[in-house]
Amino acid sequence: MRRGQSVLLWIAVGVLAVLAVVAVFPGMLATHDPLQTDVRSALLPPSGEHLFGTDQSGRDVYSRVVFGAGRSIGIGLLATGIALIAGLIVGALAGLAPRPVDTALMRVNDVLMAFPEFLVALVVVAVLGPGPVNIAIAVTLAAAPVYVRLARVQTRTLRVAEHVEAARILGVPPAQAFVRHVVPGVLGSLSVLATIGVGSSILAAAGLSFLGLGPSEPTPEWGLMLAGGRNVLGQAWWIAVFPGIAITVTVIAATIVGRVLRARAEGRRA
């Protein structure tokens, strides 16, 4: 790995570490109650008292961004984790199943992959209804097909690998050989993909919230805050800009880590 790439990786990891602390301990970092309103302090610009200014209801934008980190990042992590597990199960099943079953599963998967992830998530939320739980379900269903395809390819490749064949020759039961020698390899590839996928999931969840399909006011959530500031962007730019920066930095950092890890994994295979 080149030195510049290594430095970029560590910067991104540092950013994600800071975001993790913010998401887990928002109460220690916030300066105000994120739900407290004060109409006399509405639309105040950034200052020493309100680092990121205040919104239309006089709520402290900095504190809302801090408390919104846990919700926004949490939805992305939850959706990515479930998508990874579902992708592993369905992809491994397709990779091990007889050809008709494999074909049927992958045709359904291909149909889902033919549409943009955000569009799939939007349709799912439209069917299930708005809310944070339904957003997590929608983002999971939208992201899962990519994991299914990768898990299937890896399963079909690893099940005929030399070390797996050697285990079978030595009398290791097929199920045990699969769990011990195939699953770890598949999980490794899926984990690298998931690192990139977290950023996409966070972005998708924020996009759905921006459209009014996620949490409702006054819940502090980055996408919802972004939507709340769009109508007063010329008058109070800080309401939308700071949540937007939080989303952008999180997605870029996660993507950098994922791409560097993928490059390293491909380098080892080469």
JSON list of C-alpha atoms in Angstrom, two decimals, residues 29-248:
[
{"chain": "A", "resi": 29, "resn": "LEU", "atom": "CA", "xyz": [-20.56, 16.49, 23.83]},
{"chain": "A", "resi": 30, "resn": "ALA", "atom": "CA", "xyz": [-23.79, 18.42, 23.31]},
{"chain": "A", "resi": 31, "resn": "THR", "atom": "CA", "xyz": [-24.02, 21.91, 24.78]},
{"chain": "A", "resi": 32, "resn": "HIS", "atom": "CA", "xyz": [-27.83, 22.16, 24.86]},
{"chain": "A", "resi": 33, "resn": "ASP", "atom": "CA", "xyz": [-30.94, 20.00, 24.98]},
{"chain": "A", "resi": 34, "resn": "PRO", "atom": "CA", "xyz": [-31.54, 19.16, 21.29]},
{"chain": "A", "resi": 35, "resn": "LEU", "atom": "CA", "xyz": [-35.31, 19.32, 21.80]},
{"chain": "A", "resi": 36, "resn": "GLN", "atom": "CA", "xyz": [-35.48, 22.54, 23.81]},
{"chain": "A", "resi": 37, "resn": "THR", "atom": "CA", "xyz": [-37.16, 25.38, 21.92]},
{"chain": "A", "resi": 38, "resn": "ASP", "atom": "CA", "xyz": [-36.74, 29.10, 22.45]},
{"chain": "A", "resi": 39, "resn": "VAL", "atom": "CA", "xyz": [-38.50, 31.29, 19.89]},
{"chain": "A", "resi": 40, "resn": "ARG", "atom": "CA", "xyz": [-36.56, 34.32, 21.12]},
{"chain": "A", "resi": 41, "resn": "SER", "atom": "CA", "xyz": [-33.35, 32.60, 19.94]},
{"chain": "A", "resi": 42, "resn": "ALA", "atom": "CA", "xyz": [-34.70, 31.47, 16.56]},
{"chain": "A", "resi": 43, "resn": "LEU", "atom": "CA", "xyz": [-32.38, 31.61, 13.52]},
{"chain": "A", "resi": 44, "resn": "LEU", "atom": "CA", "xyz": [-29.35, 32.86, 15.41]},
{"chain": "A", "resi": 45, "resn": "PRO", "atom": "CA", "xyz": [-26.11, 32.53, 13.40]},
{"chain": "A", "resi": 46, "resn": "PRO", "atom": "CA", "xyz": [-23.15, 30.46, 14.67]},
{"chain": "A", "resi": 47, "resn": "SER", "atom": "CA", "xyz": [-21.59, 31.98, 17.78]},
{"chain": "A", "resi": 48, "resn": "GLY", "atom": "CA", "xyz": [-19.85, 31.07, 21.00]},
{"chain": "A", "resi": 49, "resn": "GLU", "atom": "CA", "xyz": [-23.20, 30.31, 22.63]},
{"chain": "A", "resi": 50, "resn": "HIS", "atom": "CA", "xyz": [-24.54, 28.30, 19.69]},
{"chain": "A", "resi": 51, "resn": "LEU", "atom": "CA", "xyz": [-21.62, 26.83, 17.72]},
{"chain": "A", "resi": 52, "resn": "PHE", "atom": "CA", "xyz": [-23.73, 25.90, 14.69]},
{"chain": "A", "resi": 53, "resn": "GLY", "atom": "CA", "xyz": [-26.44, 28.52, 15.23]},
{"chain": "A", "resi": 54, "resn": "THR", "atom": "CA", "xyz": [-30.11, 27.82, 15.96]},
{"chain": "A", "resi": 55, "resn": "ASP", "atom": "CA", "xyz": [-33.05, 26.67, 13.84]},
{"chain": "A", "resi": 56, "resn": "GLN", "atom": "CA", "xyz": [-36.53, 28.12, 13.31]},
{"chain": "A", "resi": 57, "resn": "SER", "atom": "CA", "xyz": [-37.64, 26.98, 16.78]},
{"chain": "A", "resi": 58, "resn": "GLY", "atom": "CA", "xyz": [-34.53, 28.26, 18.54]},
{"chain": "A", "resi": 59, "resn": "ARG", "atom": "CA", "xyz": [-33.05, 24.77, 19.01]},
{"chain": "A", "resi": 60, "resn": "ASP", "atom": "CA", "xyz": [-29.27, 24.46, 19.08]},
{"chain": "A", "resi": 61, "resn": "VAL", "atom": "CA", "xyz": [-28.15, 23.03, 15.73]},
{"chain": "A", "resi": 62, "resn": "TYR", "atom": "CA", "xyz": [-24.82, 21.74, 17.07]},
{"chain": "A", "resi": 63, "resn": "SER", "atom": "CA", "xyz": [-26.52, 19.68, 19.77]},
{"chain": "A", "resi": 64, "resn": "ARG", "atom": "CA", "xyz": [-29.03, 18.34, 17.26]},
{"chain": "A", "resi": 65, "resn": "VAL", "atom": "CA", "xyz": [-26.23, 17.31, 14.89]},
{"chain": "A", "resi": 66, "resn": "VAL", "atom": "CA", "xyz": [-24.46, 15.56, 17.78]},
{"chain": "A", "resi": 67, "resn": "PHE", "atom": "CA", "xyz": [-27.58, 13.69, 18.89]},
{"chain": "A", "resi": 68, "resn": "GLY", "atom": "CA", "xyz": [-28.51, 12.96, 15.29]},
{"chain": "A", "resi": 69, "resn": "ALA", "atom": "CA", "xyz": [-25.25, 11.08, 14.74]},
{"chain": "A", "resi": 70, "resn": "GLY", "atom": "CA", "xyz": [-26.38, 8.05, 16.73]},
{"chain": "A", "resi": 71, "resn": "ARG", "atom": "CA", "xyz": [-29.68, 7.78, 14.88]},
{"chain": "A", "resi": 72, "resn": "SER", "atom": "CA", "xyz": [-28.32, 8.40, 11.37]},
{"chain": "A", "resi": 73, "resn": "ILE", "atom": "CA", "xyz": [-25.21, 6.23, 11.72]},
{"chain": "A", "resi": 74, "resn": "GLY", "atom": "CA", "xyz": [-27.13, 3.60, 13.69]},
{"chain": "A", "resi": 75, "resn": "ILE", "atom": "CA", "xyz": [-29.67, 3.09, 10.91]},
{"chain": "A", "resi": 76, "resn": "GLY", "atom": "CA", "xyz": [-26.85, 2.73, 8.38]},
{"chain": "A", "resi": 77, "resn": "LEU", "atom": "CA", "xyz": [-24.95, 0.20, 10.50]},
{"chain": "A", "resi": 78, "resn": "LEU", "atom": "CA", "xyz": [-28.08, -1.80, 11.33]},
{"chain": "A", "resi": 79, "resn": "ALA", "atom": "CA", "xyz": [-29.22, -1.96, 7.71]},
{"chain": "A", "resi": 80, "resn": "THR", "atom": "CA", "xyz": [-25.75, -2.92, 6.48]},
{"chain": "A", "resi": 81, "resn": "GLY", "atom": "CA", "xyz": [-25.33, -5.61, 9.14]},
{"chain": "A", "resi": 82, "resn": "ILE", "atom": "CA", "xyz": [-28.67, -7.23, 8.38]},
{"chain": "A", "resi": 83, "resn": "ALA", "atom": "CA", "xyz": [-28.04, -6.98, 4.63]},
{"chain": "A", "resi": 84, "resn": "LEU", "atom": "CA", "xyz": [-24.67, -8.70, 5.10]},
{"chain": "A", "resi": 85, "resn": "ILE", "atom": "CA", "xyz": [-26.18, -11.57, 7.10]},
{"chain": "A", "resi": 86, "resn": "ALA", "atom": "CA", "xyz": [-29.11, -11.98, 4.70]},
{"chain": "A", "resi": 87, "resn": "GLY", "atom": "CA", "xyz": [-26.75, -11.82, 1.74]},
{"chain": "A", "resi": 88, "resn": "LEU", "atom": "CA", "xyz": [-24.50, -14.48, 3.26]},
{"chain": "A", "resi": 89, "resn": "ILE", "atom": "CA", "xyz": [-27.42, -16.86, 3.87]},
{"chain": "A", "resi": 90, "resn": "VAL", "atom": "CA", "xyz": [-29.17, -16.41, 0.53]},
{"chain": "A", "resi": 91, "resn": "GLY", "atom": "CA", "xyz": [-25.94, -16.21, -1.47]},
{"chain": "A", "resi": 92, "resn": "ALA", "atom": "CA", "xyz": [-24.48, -19.32, 0.15]},
{"chain": "A", "resi": 93, "resn": "LEU", "atom": "CA", "xyz": [-27.76, -21.16, -0.43]},
{"chain": "A", "resi": 94, "resn": "ALA", "atom": "CA", "xyz": [-27.69, -20.19, -4.10]},
{"chain": "A", "resi": 95, "resn": "GLY", "atom": "CA", "xyz": [-24.05, -21.21, -4.39]},
{"chain": "A", "resi": 96, "resn": "LEU", "atom": "CA", "xyz": [-24.69, -24.66, -2.91]},
{"chain": "A", "resi": 97, "resn": "ALA", "atom": "CA", "xyz": [-28.17, -25.35, -4.27]},
{"chain": "A", "resi": 98, "resn": "PRO", "atom": "CA", "xyz": [-29.02, -27.32, -7.43]},
{"chain": "A", "resi": 99, "resn": "ARG", "atom": "CA", "xyz": [-29.02, -25.30, -10.63]},
{"chain": "A", "resi": 100, "resn": "PRO", "atom": "CA", "xyz": [-32.82, -24.66, -10.82]},
{"chain": "A", "resi": 101, "resn": "VAL", "atom": "CA", "xyz": [-32.89, -23.22, -7.29]},
{"chain": "A", "resi": 102, "resn": "ASP", "atom": "CA", "xyz": [-29.75, -21.19, -7.93]},
{"chain": "A", "resi": 103, "resn": "THR", "atom": "CA", "xyz": [-31.22, -19.81, -11.15]},
{"chain": "A", "resi": 104, "resn": "ALA", "atom": "CA", "xyz": [-34.52, -18.86, -9.52]},
{"chain": "A", "resi": 105, "resn": "LEU", "atom": "CA", "xyz": [-32.86, -17.08, -6.60]},
{"chain": "A", "resi": 106, "resn": "MET", "atom": "CA", "xyz": [-30.46, -15.16, -8.79]},
{"chain": "A", "resi": 107, "resn": "ARG", "atom": "CA", "xyz": [-33.17, -14.09, -11.24]},
{"chain": "A", "resi": 108, "resn": "VAL", "atom": "CA", "xyz": [-35.07, -12.45, -8.39]},
{"chain": "A", "resi": 109, "resn": "ASN", "atom": "CA", "xyz": [-31.81, -10.93, -7.17]},
{"chain": "A", "resi": 110, "resn": "ASP", "atom": "CA", "xyz": [-30.99, -9.62, -10.65]},
{"chain": "A", "resi": 111, "resn": "VAL", "atom": "CA", "xyz": [-34.39, -7.91, -10.87]},
{"chain": "A", "resi": 112, "resn": "LEU", "atom": "CA", "xyz": [-33.72, -6.07, -7.61]},
{"chain": "A", "resi": 113, "resn": "MET", "atom": "CA", "xyz": [-30.21, -5.12, -8.74]},
{"chain": "A", "resi": 114, "resn": "ALA", "atom": "CA", "xyz": [-31.59, -3.70, -11.99]},
{"chain": "A", "resi": 115, "resn": "PHE", "atom": "CA", "xyz": [-32.99, -0.73, -10.07]},
{"chain": "A", "resi": 116, "resn": "PRO", "atom": "CA", "xyz": [-31.02, 1.91, -8.13]},
{"chain": "A", "resi": 117, "resn": "GLU", "atom": "CA", "xyz": [-30.81, 1.11, -4.43]},
{"chain": "A", "resi": 118, "resn": "PHE", "atom": "CA", "xyz": [-32.47, 4.36, -3.42]},
{"chain": "A", "resi": 119, "resn": "LEU", "atom": "CA", "xyz": [-35.42, 3.70, -5.73]},
{"chain": "A", "resi": 120, "resn": "VAL", "atom": "CA", "xyz": [-35.92, 0.23, -4.22]},
{"chain": "A", "resi": 121, "resn": "ALA", "atom": "CA", "xyz": [-35.76, 1.71, -0.71]},
{"chain": "A", "resi": 122, "resn": "LEU", "atom": "CA", "xyz": [-38.22, 4.44, -1.70]},
{"chain": "A", "resi": 123, "resn": "VAL", "atom": "CA", "xyz": [-40.73, 1.89, -3.02]},
{"chain": "A", "resi": 124, "resn": "VAL", "atom": "CA", "xyz": [-40.41, -0.25, 0.12]},
{"chain": "A", "resi": 125, "resn": "VAL", "atom": "CA", "xyz": [-41.02, 2.74, 2.41]},
{"chain": "A", "resi": 126, "resn": "ALA", "atom": "CA", "xyz": [-43.96, 3.78, 0.26]},
{"chain": "A", "resi": 127, "resn": "VAL", "atom": "CA", "xyz": [-45.47, 0.33, 0.83]},
{"chain": "A", "resi": 128, "resn": "LEU", "atom": "CA", "xyz": [-44.61, -0.04, 4.53]},
{"chain": "A", "resi": 129, "resn": "GLY", "atom": "CA", "xyz": [-45.15, 3.58, 5.52]},
{"chain": "A", "resi": 130, "resn": "PRO", "atom": "CA", "xyz": [-42.80, 6.19, 7.00]},
{"chain": "A", "resi": 131, "resn": "GLY", "atom": "CA", "xyz": [-40.79, 5.74, 10.18]},
{"chain": "A", "resi": 132, "resn": "PRO", "atom": "CA", "xyz": [-37.24, 4.89, 11.29]},
{"chain": "A", "resi": 133, "resn": "VAL", "atom": "CA", "xyz": [-37.91, 1.13, 11.54]},
{"chain": "A", "resi": 134, "resn": "ASN", "atom": "CA", "xyz": [-39.35, 0.99, 8.04]},
{"chain": "A", "resi": 135, "resn": "ILE", "atom": "CA", "xyz": [-36.43, 3.04, 6.74]},
{"chain": "A", "resi": 136, "resn": "ALA", "atom": "CA", "xyz": [-34.02, 0.46, 8.18]},
{"chain": "A", "resi": 137, "resn": "ILE", "atom": "CA", "xyz": [-36.02, -2.35, 6.54]},
{"chain": "A", "resi": 138, "resn": "ALA", "atom": "CA", "xyz": [-36.13, -0.51, 3.22]},
{"chain": "A", "resi": 139, "resn": "VAL", "atom": "CA", "xyz": [-32.41, 0.25, 3.16]},
{"chain": "A", "resi": 140, "resn": "THR", "atom": "CA", "xyz": [-31.65, -3.37, 4.12]},
{"chain": "A", "resi": 141, "resn": "LEU", "atom": "CA", "xyz": [-33.75, -4.78, 1.27]},
{"chain": "A", "resi": 142, "resn": "ALA", "atom": "CA", "xyz": [-32.21, -2.31, -1.17]},
{"chain": "A", "resi": 143, "resn": "ALA", "atom": "CA", "xyz": [-28.63, -3.16, -0.16]},
{"chain": "A", "resi": 144, "resn": "ALA", "atom": "CA", "xyz": [-28.94, -6.94, 0.25]},
{"chain": "A", "resi": 145, "resn": "PRO", "atom": "CA", "xyz": [-28.83, -8.00, -3.46]},
{"chain": "A", "resi": 146, "resn": "VAL", "atom": "CA", "xyz": [-25.19, -6.88, -3.81]},
{"chain": "A", "resi": 147, "resn": "TYR", "atom": "CA", "xyz": [-24.20, -9.06, -0.84]},
{"chain": "A", "resi": 148, "resn": "VAL", "atom": "CA", "xyz": [-26.21, -11.98, -2.20]},
{"chain": "A", "resi": 149, "resn": "ARG", "atom": "CA", "xyz": [-24.38, -11.90, -5.52]},
{"chain": "A", "resi": 150, "resn": "LEU", "atom": "CA", "xyz": [-20.93, -11.63, -3.95]},
{"chain": "A", "resi": 151, "resn": "ALA", "atom": "CA", "xyz": [-21.69, -14.39, -1.42]},
{"chain": "A", "resi": 152, "resn": "ARG", "atom": "CA", "xyz": [-22.85, -16.70, -4.21]},
{"chain": "A", "resi": 153, "resn": "VAL", "atom": "CA", "xyz": [-19.73, -16.10, -6.30]},
{"chain": "A", "resi": 154, "resn": "GLN", "atom": "CA", "xyz": [-17.42, -16.60, -3.31]},
{"chain": "A", "resi": 155, "resn": "THR", "atom": "CA", "xyz": [-19.25, -19.73, -2.20]},
{"chain": "A", "resi": 156, "resn": "ARG", "atom": "CA", "xyz": [-19.02, -21.34, -5.64]},
{"chain": "A", "resi": 157, "resn": "THR", "atom": "CA", "xyz": [-15.32, -20.46, -5.81]},
{"chain": "A", "resi": 158, "resn": "LEU", "atom": "CA", "xyz": [-14.31, -21.55, -2.32]},
{"chain": "A", "resi": 159, "resn": "ARG", "atom": "CA", "xyz": [-16.27, -24.79, -2.19]},
{"chain": "A", "resi": 160, "resn": "VAL", "atom": "CA", "xyz": [-13.95, -26.27, -4.85]},
{"chain": "A", "resi": 161, "resn": "ALA", "atom": "CA", "xyz": [-10.78, -24.72, -3.43]},
{"chain": "A", "resi": 162, "resn": "GLU", "atom": "CA", "xyz": [-7.87, -27.04, -2.67]},
{"chain": "A", "resi": 163, "resn": "HIS", "atom": "CA", "xyz": [-8.02, -26.66, 1.11]},
{"chain": "A", "resi": 164, "resn": "VAL", "atom": "CA", "xyz": [-11.75, -27.44, 1.14]},
{"chain": "A", "resi": 165, "resn": "GLU", "atom": "CA", "xyz": [-11.24, -30.51, -1.05]},
{"chain": "A", "resi": 166, "resn": "ALA", "atom": "CA", "xyz": [-8.39, -31.61, 1.23]},
{"chain": "A", "resi": 167, "resn": "ALA", "atom": "CA", "xyz": [-10.67, -31.32, 4.26]},
{"chain": "A", "resi": 168, "resn": "ARG", "atom": "CA", "xyz": [-13.27, -33.51, 2.56]},
{"chain": "A", "resi": 169, "resn": "ILE", "atom": "CA", "xyz": [-10.64, -36.12, 1.66]},
{"chain": "A", "resi": 170, "resn": "LEU", "atom": "CA", "xyz": [-9.56, -36.20, 5.30]},
{"chain": "A", "resi": 171, "resn": "GLY", "atom": "CA", "xyz": [-13.11, -37.07, 6.28]},
{"chain": "A", "resi": 172, "resn": "VAL", "atom": "CA", "xyz": [-14.35, -33.71, 7.52]},
{"chain": "A", "resi": 173, "resn": "PRO", "atom": "CA", "xyz": [-18.18, -33.64, 7.22]},
{"chain": "A", "resi": 174, "resn": "PRO", "atom": "CA", "xyz": [-19.39, -31.36, 4.39]},
{"chain": "A", "resi": 175, "resn": "ALA", "atom": "CA", "xyz": [-21.29, -29.04, 6.74]},
{"chain": "A", "resi": 176, "resn": "GLN", "atom": "CA", "xyz": [-18.27, -28.67, 9.02]},
{"chain": "A", "resi": 177, "resn": "ALA", "atom": "CA", "xyz": [-15.95, -28.07, 6.07]},
{"chain": "A", "resi": 178, "resn": "PHE", "atom": "CA", "xyz": [-18.31, -25.39, 4.78]},
{"chain": "A", "resi": 179, "resn": "VAL", "atom": "CA", "xyz": [-18.54, -23.58, 8.12]},
{"chain": "A", "resi": 180, "resn": "ARG", "atom": "CA", "xyz": [-14.81, -23.80, 8.86]},
{"chain": "A", "resi": 181, "resn": "HIS", "atom": "CA", "xyz": [-13.32, -23.15, 5.43]},
{"chain": "A", "resi": 182, "resn": "VAL", "atom": "CA", "xyz": [-15.90, -21.47, 3.20]},
{"chain": "A", "resi": 183, "resn": "VAL", "atom": "CA", "xyz": [-17.89, -19.16, 5.49]},
{"chain": "A", "resi": 184, "resn": "PRO", "atom": "CA", "xyz": [-14.83, -17.25, 6.83]},
{"chain": "A", "resi": 185, "resn": "GLY", "atom": "CA", "xyz": [-13.66, -16.51, 3.29]},
{"chain": "A", "resi": 186, "resn": "VAL", "atom": "CA", "xyz": [-17.10, -15.35, 2.20]},
{"chain": "A", "resi": 187, "resn": "LEU", "atom": "CA", "xyz": [-17.48, -13.21, 5.33]},
{"chain": "A", "resi": 188, "resn": "GLY", "atom": "CA", "xyz": [-14.13, -11.56, 4.69]},
{"chain": "A", "resi": 189, "resn": "SER", "atom": "CA", "xyz": [-15.20, -10.41, 1.24]},
{"chain": "A", "resi": 190, "resn": "LEU", "atom": "CA", "xyz": [-18.63, -9.32, 2.47]},
{"chain": "A", "resi": 191, "resn": "SER", "atom": "CA", "xyz": [-17.10, -7.36, 5.34]},
{"chain": "A", "resi": 192, "resn": "VAL", "atom": "CA", "xyz": [-14.94, -5.32, 2.97]},
{"chain": "A", "resi": 193, "resn": "LEU", "atom": "CA", "xyz": [-18.00, -4.60, 0.82]},
{"chain": "A", "resi": 194, "resn": "ALA", "atom": "CA", "xyz": [-19.99, -3.69, 3.94]},
{"chain": "A", "resi": 195, "resn": "THR", "atom": "CA", "xyz": [-17.46, -1.02, 4.88]},
{"chain": "A", "resi": 196, "resn": "ILE", "atom": "CA", "xyz": [-18.28, 0.76, 1.64]},
{"chain": "A", "resi": 197, "resn": "GLY", "atom": "CA", "xyz": [-21.96, -0.10, 1.97]},
{"chain": "A", "resi": 198, "resn": "VAL", "atom": "CA", "xyz": [-22.32, 1.63, 5.34]},
{"chain": "A", "resi": 199, "resn": "GLY", "atom": "CA", "xyz": [-21.79, 4.99, 3.68]},
{"chain": "A", "resi": 200, "resn": "SER", "atom": "CA", "xyz": [-24.38, 4.22, 1.01]},
{"chain": "A", "resi": 201, "resn": "SER", "atom": "CA", "xyz": [-26.87, 3.07, 3.64]},
{"chain": "A", "resi": 202, "resn": "ILE", "atom": "CA", "xyz": [-26.40, 6.22, 5.72]},
{"chain": "A", "resi": 203, "resn": "LEU", "atom": "CA", "xyz": [-26.87, 8.32, 2.59]},
{"chain": "A", "resi": 204, "resn": "ALA", "atom": "CA", "xyz": [-30.01, 6.40, 1.57]},
{"chain": "A", "resi": 205, "resn": "ALA", "atom": "CA", "xyz": [-31.53, 6.69, 5.05]},
{"chain": "A", "resi": 206, "resn": "ALA", "atom": "CA", "xyz": [-30.79, 10.41, 5.14]},
{"chain": "A", "resi": 207, "resn": "GLY", "atom": "CA", "xyz": [-32.33, 10.80, 1.70]},
{"chain": "A", "resi": 208, "resn": "LEU", "atom": "CA", "xyz": [-35.54, 9.09, 2.79]},
{"chain": "A", "resi": 209, "resn": "SER", "atom": "CA", "xyz": [-35.70, 11.26, 5.90]},
{"chain": "A", "resi": 210, "resn": "PHE", "atom": "CA", "xyz": [-35.12, 14.33, 3.74]},
{"chain": "A", "resi": 211, "resn": "LEU", "atom": "CA", "xyz": [-38.22, 13.36, 1.75]},
{"chain": "A", "resi": 212, "resn": "GLY", "atom": "CA", "xyz": [-40.25, 13.15, 4.95]},
{"chain": "A", "resi": 213, "resn": "LEU", "atom": "CA", "xyz": [-40.38, 9.35, 5.10]},
{"chain": "A", "resi": 214, "resn": "GLY", "atom": "CA", "xyz": [-38.29, 8.91, 8.23]},
{"chain": "A", "resi": 215, "resn": "PRO", "atom": "CA", "xyz": [-38.49, 10.22, 11.79]},
{"chain": "A", "resi": 216, "resn": "SER", "atom": "CA", "xyz": [-40.78, 13.17, 12.42]},
{"chain": "A", "resi": 217, "resn": "GLU", "atom": "CA", "xyz": [-40.05, 16.49, 14.08]},
{"chain": "A", "resi": 218, "resn": "PRO", "atom": "CA", "xyz": [-38.57, 17.27, 16.53]},
{"chain": "A", "resi": 219, "resn": "THR", "atom": "CA", "xyz": [-36.38, 14.14, 16.31]},
{"chain": "A", "resi": 220, "resn": "PRO", "atom": "CA", "xyz": [-32.73, 15.08, 15.69]},
{"chain": "A", "resi": 221, "resn": "GLU", "atom": "CA", "xyz": [-31.78, 13.23, 12.50]},
{"chain": "A", "resi": 222, "resn": "TRP", "atom": "CA", "xyz": [-29.41, 14.49, 9.83]},
{"chain": "A", "resi": 223, "resn": "GLY", "atom": "CA", "xyz": [-31.67, 14.00, 6.81]},
{"chain": "A", "resi": 224, "resn": "LEU", "atom": "CA", "xyz": [-34.65, 15.52, 8.59]},
{"chain": "A", "resi": 225, "resn": "MET", "atom": "CA", "xyz": [-32.55, 18.50, 9.71]},
{"chain": "A", "resi": 226, "resn": "LEU", "atom": "CA", "xyz": [-31.35, 18.99, 6.15]},
{"chain": "A", "resi": 227, "resn": "ALA", "atom": "CA", "xyz": [-34.96, 19.09, 4.97]},
{"chain": "A", "resi": 228, "resn": "GLY", "atom": "CA", "xyz": [-35.89, 21.53, 7.72]},
{"chain": "A", "resi": 229, "resn": "GLY", "atom": "CA", "xyz": [-33.29, 24.03, 6.58]},
{"chain": "A", "resi": 230, "resn": "ARG", "atom": "CA", "xyz": [-33.86, 23.96, 2.83]},
{"chain": "A", "resi": 231, "resn": "ASN", "atom": "CA", "xyz": [-36.63, 26.59, 2.86]},
{"chain": "A", "resi": 232, "resn": "VAL", "atom": "CA", "xyz": [-34.52, 29.11, 4.78]},
{"chain": "A", "resi": 233, "resn": "LEU", "atom": "CA", "xyz": [-31.19, 28.36, 3.12]},
{"chain": "A", "resi": 234, "resn": "GLY", "atom": "CA", "xyz": [-30.67, 31.95, 2.02]},
{"chain": "A", "resi": 235, "resn": "GLN", "atom": "CA", "xyz": [-31.61, 33.36, 5.41]},
{"chain": "A", "resi": 236, "resn": "ALA", "atom": "CA", "xyz": [-30.11, 30.73, 7.74]},
{"chain": "A", "resi": 237, "resn": "TRP", "atom": "CA", "xyz": [-27.68, 28.56, 5.76]},
{"chain": "A", "resi": 238, "resn": "TRP", "atom": "CA", "xyz": [-26.30, 26.86, 8.88]},
{"chain": "A", "resi": 239, "resn": "ILE", "atom": "CA", "xyz": [-29.47, 24.85, 9.56]},
{"chain": "A", "resi": 240, "resn": "ALA", "atom": "CA", "xyz": [-28.95, 22.70, 6.46]},
{"chain": "A", "resi": 241, "resn": "VAL", "atom": "CA", "xyz": [-25.21, 23.07, 5.88]},
{"chain": "A", "resi": 242, "resn": "PHE", "atom": "CA", "xyz": [-23.92, 21.51, 9.11]},
{"chain": "A", "resi": 243, "resn": "PRO", "atom": "CA", "xyz": [-26.07, 18.34, 8.91]},
{"chain": "A", "resi": 244, "resn": "GLY", "atom": "CA", "xyz": [-25.08, 18.13, 5.25]},
{"chain": "A", "resi": 245, "resn": "ILE", "atom": "CA", "xyz": [-21.41, 18.33, 6.17]},
{"chain": "A", "resi": 246, "resn": "ALA", "atom": "CA", "xyz": [-21.91, 15.59, 8.77]},
{"chain": "A", "resi": 247, "resn": "ILE", "atom": "CA", "xyz": [-23.50, 13.29, 6.18]},
{"chain": "A", "resi": 248, "resn": "THR", "atom": "CA", "xyz": [-20.82, 14.06, 3.59]}
]
